[in-house]
Short mmCIF file of C-alpha atoms in Angstrom, two decimals:
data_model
loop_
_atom_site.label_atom_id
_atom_site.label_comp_id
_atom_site.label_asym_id
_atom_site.label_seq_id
_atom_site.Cartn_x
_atom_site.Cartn_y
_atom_site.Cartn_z
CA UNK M 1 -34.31 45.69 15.04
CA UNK M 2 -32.58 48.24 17.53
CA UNK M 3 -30.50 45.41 19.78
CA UNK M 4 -27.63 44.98 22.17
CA UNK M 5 -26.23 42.01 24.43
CA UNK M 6 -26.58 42.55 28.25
CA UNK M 7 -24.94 40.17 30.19
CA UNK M 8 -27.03 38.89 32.98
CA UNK M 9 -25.16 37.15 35.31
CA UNK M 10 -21.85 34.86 34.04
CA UNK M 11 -23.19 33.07 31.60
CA UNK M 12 -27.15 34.55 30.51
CA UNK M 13 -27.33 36.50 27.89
CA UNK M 14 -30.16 38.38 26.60
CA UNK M 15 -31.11 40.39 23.41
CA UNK M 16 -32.28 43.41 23.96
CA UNK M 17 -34.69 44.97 21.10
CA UNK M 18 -36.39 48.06 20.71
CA UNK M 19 -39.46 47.75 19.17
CA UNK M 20 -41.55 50.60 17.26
CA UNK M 21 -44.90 50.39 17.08
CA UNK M 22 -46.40 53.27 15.25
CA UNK M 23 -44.89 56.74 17.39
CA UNK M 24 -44.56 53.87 20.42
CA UNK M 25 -40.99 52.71 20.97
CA UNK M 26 -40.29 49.96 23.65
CA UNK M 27 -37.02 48.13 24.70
CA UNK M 28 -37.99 44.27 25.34
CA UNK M 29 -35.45 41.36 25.74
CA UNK M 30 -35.42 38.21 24.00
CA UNK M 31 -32.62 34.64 24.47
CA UNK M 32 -31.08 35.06 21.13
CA UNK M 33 -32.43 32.12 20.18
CA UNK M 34 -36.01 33.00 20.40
CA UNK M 35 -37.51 32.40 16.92
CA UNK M 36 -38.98 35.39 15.31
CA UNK M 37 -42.06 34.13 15.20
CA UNK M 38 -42.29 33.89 18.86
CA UNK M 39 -41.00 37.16 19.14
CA UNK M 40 -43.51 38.26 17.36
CA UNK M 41 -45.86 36.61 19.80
CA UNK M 42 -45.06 37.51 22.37
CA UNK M 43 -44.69 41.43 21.07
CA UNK M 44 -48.16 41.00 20.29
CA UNK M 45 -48.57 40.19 24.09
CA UNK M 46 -47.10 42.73 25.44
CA UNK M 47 -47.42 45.25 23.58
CA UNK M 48 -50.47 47.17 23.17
CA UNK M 49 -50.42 49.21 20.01
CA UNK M 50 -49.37 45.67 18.25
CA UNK M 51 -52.64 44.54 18.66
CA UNK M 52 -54.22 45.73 16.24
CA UNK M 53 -54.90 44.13 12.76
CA UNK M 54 -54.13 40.52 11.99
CA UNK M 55 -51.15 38.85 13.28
CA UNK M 56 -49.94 38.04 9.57
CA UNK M 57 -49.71 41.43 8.65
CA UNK M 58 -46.38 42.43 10.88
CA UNK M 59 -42.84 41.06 11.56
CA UNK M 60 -39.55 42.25 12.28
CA UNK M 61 -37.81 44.64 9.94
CA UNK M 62 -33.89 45.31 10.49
CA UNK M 63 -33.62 48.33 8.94
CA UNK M 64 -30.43 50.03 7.77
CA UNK M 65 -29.23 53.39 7.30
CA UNK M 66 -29.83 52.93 3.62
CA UNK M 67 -33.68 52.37 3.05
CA UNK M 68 -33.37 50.20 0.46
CA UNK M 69 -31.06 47.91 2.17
CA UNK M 70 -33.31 46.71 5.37
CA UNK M 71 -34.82 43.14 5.26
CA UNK M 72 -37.40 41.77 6.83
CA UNK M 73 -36.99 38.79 9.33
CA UNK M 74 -37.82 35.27 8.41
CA UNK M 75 -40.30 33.69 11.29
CA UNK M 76 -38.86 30.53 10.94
CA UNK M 77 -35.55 31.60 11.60
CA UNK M 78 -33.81 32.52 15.54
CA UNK M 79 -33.06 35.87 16.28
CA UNK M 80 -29.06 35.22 16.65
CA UNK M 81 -29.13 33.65 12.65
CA UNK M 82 -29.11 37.56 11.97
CA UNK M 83 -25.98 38.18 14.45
CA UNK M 84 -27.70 41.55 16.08
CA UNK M 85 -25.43 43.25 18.23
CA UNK M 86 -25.18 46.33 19.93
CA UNK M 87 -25.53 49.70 17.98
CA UNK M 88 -27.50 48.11 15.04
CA UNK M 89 -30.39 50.24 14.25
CA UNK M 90 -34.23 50.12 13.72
CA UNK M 91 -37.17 47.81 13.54
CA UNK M 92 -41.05 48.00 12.94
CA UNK M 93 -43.20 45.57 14.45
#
């Protein structure tokens, strides 16, 4: 999961993710503690080419610049349990 915190006013602070889709990459923003699940959701939502296929068949992947060292995200877990932060890279919805 691409991400970065953007400070909205004072105190609001949002997650900003870039999800890839396929060859479709979109920047969405998400409270940090948004469960992945709903993330997932709402992805779904708002995002086209993530409609297709069954729901249980995606999540969020953070991957790494290793391949073999990305995990996927749990969907019962908040997006801020994995501490994202700006300049981590990739994700596949």
């Amino acid at each position: 999961v691409w991400s970065g915190w953007k400070y909205r006013a004072a105190i609001m602070v949002a997650l900003s993710l870039k999800i890839g889709v396929g060859n479709v990459v979109k920047t969405m923003q998400f409270e940090p503690s948004t469960m992945v699940y709903d993330a997932c959701r709402i992805i779904r939502e708002r995002v086209p080419e993530a409609q297709l296929g069954q729901p249980n068949d995606y999540g969020l992947f953070l991957s790494d610049e290793d391949p073999k060292k990305g995990i996927w995200l749990e969907a019962g877990k908040a997006l801020d349990y994995y501490m994202l932060r700006n300049g981590v890279s990739g994700s596949r919805y």
